[in-house]
CSV table of C-alpha atoms in Angstrom, one decimal:
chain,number,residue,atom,x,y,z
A,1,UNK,CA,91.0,113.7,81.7
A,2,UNK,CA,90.9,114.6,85.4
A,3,UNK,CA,91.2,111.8,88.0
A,4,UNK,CA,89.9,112.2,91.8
A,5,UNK,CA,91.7,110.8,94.3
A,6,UNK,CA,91.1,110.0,98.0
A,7,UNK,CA,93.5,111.6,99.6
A,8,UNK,CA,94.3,111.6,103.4
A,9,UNK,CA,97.8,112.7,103.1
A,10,UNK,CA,100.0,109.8,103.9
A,11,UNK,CA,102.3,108.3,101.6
A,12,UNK,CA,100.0,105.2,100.1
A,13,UNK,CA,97.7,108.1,98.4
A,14,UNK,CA,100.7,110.2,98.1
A,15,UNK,CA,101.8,107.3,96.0
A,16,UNK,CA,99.0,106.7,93.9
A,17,UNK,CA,98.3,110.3,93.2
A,18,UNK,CA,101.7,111.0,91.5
A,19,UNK,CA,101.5,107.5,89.7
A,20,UNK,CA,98.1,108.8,88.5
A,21,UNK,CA,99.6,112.3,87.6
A,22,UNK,CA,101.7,111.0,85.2
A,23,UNK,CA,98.3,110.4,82.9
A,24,UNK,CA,95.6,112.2,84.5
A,25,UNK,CA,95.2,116.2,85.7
A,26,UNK,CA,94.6,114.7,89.5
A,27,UNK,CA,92.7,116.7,92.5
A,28,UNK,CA,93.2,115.2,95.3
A,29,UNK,CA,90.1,115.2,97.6
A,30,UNK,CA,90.1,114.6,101.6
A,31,UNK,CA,86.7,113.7,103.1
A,32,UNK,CA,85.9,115.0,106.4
A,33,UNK,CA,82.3,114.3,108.4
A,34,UNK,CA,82.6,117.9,110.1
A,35,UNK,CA,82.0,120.6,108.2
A,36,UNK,CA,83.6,123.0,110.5
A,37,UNK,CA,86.6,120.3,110.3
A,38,UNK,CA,90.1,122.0,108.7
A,39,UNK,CA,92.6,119.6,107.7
A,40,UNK,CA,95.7,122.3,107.0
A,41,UNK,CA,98.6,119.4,107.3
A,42,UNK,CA,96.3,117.4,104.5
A,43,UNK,CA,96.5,120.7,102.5
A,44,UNK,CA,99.9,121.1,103.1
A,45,UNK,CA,100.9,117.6,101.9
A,46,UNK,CA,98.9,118.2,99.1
A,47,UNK,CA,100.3,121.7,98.3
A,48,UNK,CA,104.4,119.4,98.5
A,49,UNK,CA,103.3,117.1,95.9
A,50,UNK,CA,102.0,120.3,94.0
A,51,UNK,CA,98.6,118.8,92.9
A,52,UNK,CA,95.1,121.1,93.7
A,53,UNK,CA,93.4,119.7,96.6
A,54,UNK,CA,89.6,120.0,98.0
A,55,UNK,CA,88.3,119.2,101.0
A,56,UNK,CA,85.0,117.4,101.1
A,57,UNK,CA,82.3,116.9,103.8
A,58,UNK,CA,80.5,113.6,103.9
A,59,UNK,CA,78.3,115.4,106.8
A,60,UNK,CA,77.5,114.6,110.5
A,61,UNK,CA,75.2,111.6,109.6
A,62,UNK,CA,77.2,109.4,107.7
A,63,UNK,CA,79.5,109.8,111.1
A,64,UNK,CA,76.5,108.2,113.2
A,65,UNK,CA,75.8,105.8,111.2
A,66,UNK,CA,79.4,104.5,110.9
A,67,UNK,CA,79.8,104.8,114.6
A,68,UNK,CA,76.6,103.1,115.1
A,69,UNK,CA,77.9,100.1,112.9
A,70,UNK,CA,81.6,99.9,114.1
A,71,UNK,CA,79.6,100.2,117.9
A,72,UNK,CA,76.7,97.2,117.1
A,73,UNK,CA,79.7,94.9,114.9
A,74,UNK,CA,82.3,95.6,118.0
A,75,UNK,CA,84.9,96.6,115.4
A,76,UNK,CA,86.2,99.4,113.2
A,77,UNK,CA,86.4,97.7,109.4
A,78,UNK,CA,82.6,97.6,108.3
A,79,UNK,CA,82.3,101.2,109.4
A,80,UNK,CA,85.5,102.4,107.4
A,81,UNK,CA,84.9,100.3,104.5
A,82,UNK,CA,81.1,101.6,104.5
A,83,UNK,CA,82.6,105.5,104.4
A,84,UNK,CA,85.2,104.8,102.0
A,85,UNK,CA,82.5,103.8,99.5
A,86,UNK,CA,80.4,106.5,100.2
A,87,UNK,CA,83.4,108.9,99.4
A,88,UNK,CA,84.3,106.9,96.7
A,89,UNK,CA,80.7,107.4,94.8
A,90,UNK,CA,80.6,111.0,96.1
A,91,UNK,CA,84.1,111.3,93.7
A,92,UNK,CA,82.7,109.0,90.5
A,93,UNK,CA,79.4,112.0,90.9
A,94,UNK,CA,82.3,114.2,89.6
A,95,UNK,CA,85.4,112.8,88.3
A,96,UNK,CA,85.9,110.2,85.2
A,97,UNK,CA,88.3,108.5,86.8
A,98,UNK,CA,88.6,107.4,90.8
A,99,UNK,CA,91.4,106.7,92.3
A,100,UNK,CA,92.5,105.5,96.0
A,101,UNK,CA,96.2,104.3,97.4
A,102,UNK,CA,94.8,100.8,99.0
A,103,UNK,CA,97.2,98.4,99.1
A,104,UNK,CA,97.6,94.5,98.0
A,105,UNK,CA,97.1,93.6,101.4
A,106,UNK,CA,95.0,96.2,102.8
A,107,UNK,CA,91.9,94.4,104.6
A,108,UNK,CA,90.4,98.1,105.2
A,109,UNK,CA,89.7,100.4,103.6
A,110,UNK,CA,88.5,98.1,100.4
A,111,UNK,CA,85.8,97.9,98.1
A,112,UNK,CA,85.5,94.3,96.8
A,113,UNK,CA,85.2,92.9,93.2
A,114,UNK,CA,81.3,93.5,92.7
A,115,UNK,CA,81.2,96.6,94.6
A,116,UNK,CA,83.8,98.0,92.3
A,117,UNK,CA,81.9,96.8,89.2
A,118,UNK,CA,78.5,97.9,90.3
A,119,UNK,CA,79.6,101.5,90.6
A,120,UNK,CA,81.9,101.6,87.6
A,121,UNK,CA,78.6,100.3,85.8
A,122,UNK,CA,76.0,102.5,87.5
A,123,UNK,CA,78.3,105.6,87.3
A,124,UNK,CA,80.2,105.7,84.4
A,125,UNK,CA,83.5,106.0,86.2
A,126,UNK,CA,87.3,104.0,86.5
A,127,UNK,CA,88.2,103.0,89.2
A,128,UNK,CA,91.1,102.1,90.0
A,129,UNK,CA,93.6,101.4,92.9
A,130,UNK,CA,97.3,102.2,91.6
A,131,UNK,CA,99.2,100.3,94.8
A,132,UNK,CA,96.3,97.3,94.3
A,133,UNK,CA,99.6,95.1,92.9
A,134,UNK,CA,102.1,96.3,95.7
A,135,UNK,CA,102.9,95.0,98.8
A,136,UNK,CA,103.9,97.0,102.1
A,137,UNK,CA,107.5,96.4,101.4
A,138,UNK,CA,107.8,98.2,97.8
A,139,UNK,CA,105.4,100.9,99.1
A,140,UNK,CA,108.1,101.7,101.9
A,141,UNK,CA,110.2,101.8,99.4
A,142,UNK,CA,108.8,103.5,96.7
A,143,UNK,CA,107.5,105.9,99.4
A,144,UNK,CA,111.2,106.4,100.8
A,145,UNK,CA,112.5,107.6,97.2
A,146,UNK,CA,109.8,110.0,96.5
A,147,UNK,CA,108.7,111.6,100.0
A,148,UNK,CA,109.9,112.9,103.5
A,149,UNK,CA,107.1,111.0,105.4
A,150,UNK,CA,106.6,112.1,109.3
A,151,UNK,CA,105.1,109.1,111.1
A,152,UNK,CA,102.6,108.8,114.3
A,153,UNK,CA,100.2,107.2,116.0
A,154,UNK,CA,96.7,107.6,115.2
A,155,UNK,CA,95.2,111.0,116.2
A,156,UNK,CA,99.2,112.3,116.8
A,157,UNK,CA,99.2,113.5,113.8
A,158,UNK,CA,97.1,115.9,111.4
A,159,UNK,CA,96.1,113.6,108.5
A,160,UNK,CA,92.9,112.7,107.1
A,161,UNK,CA,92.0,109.5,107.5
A,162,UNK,CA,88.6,108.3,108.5
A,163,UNK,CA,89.7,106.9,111.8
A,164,UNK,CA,90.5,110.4,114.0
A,165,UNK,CA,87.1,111.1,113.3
A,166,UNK,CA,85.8,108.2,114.2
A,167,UNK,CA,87.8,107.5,117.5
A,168,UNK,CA,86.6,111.6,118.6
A,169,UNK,CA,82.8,110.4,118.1
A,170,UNK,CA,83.0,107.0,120.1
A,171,UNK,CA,84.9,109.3,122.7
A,172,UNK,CA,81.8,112.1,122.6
A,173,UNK,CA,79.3,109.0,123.1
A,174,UNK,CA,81.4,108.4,126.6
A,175,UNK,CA,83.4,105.2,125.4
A,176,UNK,CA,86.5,104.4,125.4
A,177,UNK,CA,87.9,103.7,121.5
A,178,UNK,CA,90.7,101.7,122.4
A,179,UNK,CA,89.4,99.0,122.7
A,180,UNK,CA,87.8,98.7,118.9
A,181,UNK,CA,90.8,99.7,117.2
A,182,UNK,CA,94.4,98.3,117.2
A,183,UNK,CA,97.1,99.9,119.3
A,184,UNK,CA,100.2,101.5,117.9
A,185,UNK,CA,98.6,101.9,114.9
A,186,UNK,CA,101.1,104.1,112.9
A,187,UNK,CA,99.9,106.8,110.8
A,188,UNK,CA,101.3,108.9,108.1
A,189,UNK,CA,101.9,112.1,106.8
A,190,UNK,CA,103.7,113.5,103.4
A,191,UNK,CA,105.4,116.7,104.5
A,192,UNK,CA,107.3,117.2,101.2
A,193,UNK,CA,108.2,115.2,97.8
A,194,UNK,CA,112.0,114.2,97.1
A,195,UNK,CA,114.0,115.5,94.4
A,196,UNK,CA,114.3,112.5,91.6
């Protein structure tokens, strides 16, 4: 059975995505708003953990409206939790199985209780979240046996996630994204798997 997974190249979807692996064929699928966007450290990472990867465009639009929402709210979580459930249904369209490397304590992104139930009911699909039971601390760790992770701050490095996107489109409007997201926010990105 094969089993999408959002993957924007760091080490918590790294994580899930081999955890996965063990009983599902897993694609790993990166979601980009720009369809002239290429992500070739995301396609890298995904080429070191040796799993197929596809690269996904969520289109121009959904990138307003999330901008428009993380502008009108005054921050960032709304907007990123409204994207990751659009890219999660775009994968349960496809895959029988959906998976994702949020956290125990993530706050975003996350889809919550009914929101999980009403798509696994409207579309057929699992989902599921393999890290859901860890904390930050056995991640690190579990993440330190398994990959060489490179580590930056937001937009310093190549990965996938839905905030360098973001942060460009508040920038293009002529504002300043500082001040809606959280400083020093470090980033990462799997540049090759560990020998076990």
């Amino acid at each position: 059975m094969e089993a999408g997974v959002l993957f924007s190249g760091g080490k918590d979807s790294a994580l899930a995505a081999i955890m996965l692996a063990r009983d599902y064929g897993v694609e790993l699928n990166t979601c980009v708003f720009d369809p002239d966007r290429e992500v070739p450290e995301v396609r890298a990472a995904a080429a070191a953990l040796g799993l197929p990867f596809r690269r996904r465009v969520l289109g121009r639009d959904l990138l307003c409206e999330a901008v428009d929402l993380l502008l009108s709210c005054g921050y960032p979580n709304d907007a990123i939790d409204m994207v990751h459930r659009t890219a999660v249904e775009a994968l349960a369209a496809e895959y029988a199985v959906v998976g994702d490397g949020t956290r125990r304590e993530d706050r975003v992104p996350r889809l919550e209780r009914p929101d999980v139930q009403h798509l696994e009911m409207t579309t057929g699909c699992s989902y599921v979240r393999p890290l859901f039971g860890y904390g930050k601390t056995e991640v690190e760790r579990l993440a330190e046996r398994l990959l060489v992770v490179r580590y930056g701050e937001t937009g310093s490095i190549g990965n996938g996630d839905y905030e360098g996107e973001l942060r460009n489109a508040i920038c293009a409007r002529g504002i300043d994204p500082a001040s809606f997201f959280p400083s020093r926010h470090l980033q990462s990105l799997v540049v090759a798997r560990r020998d076990t």
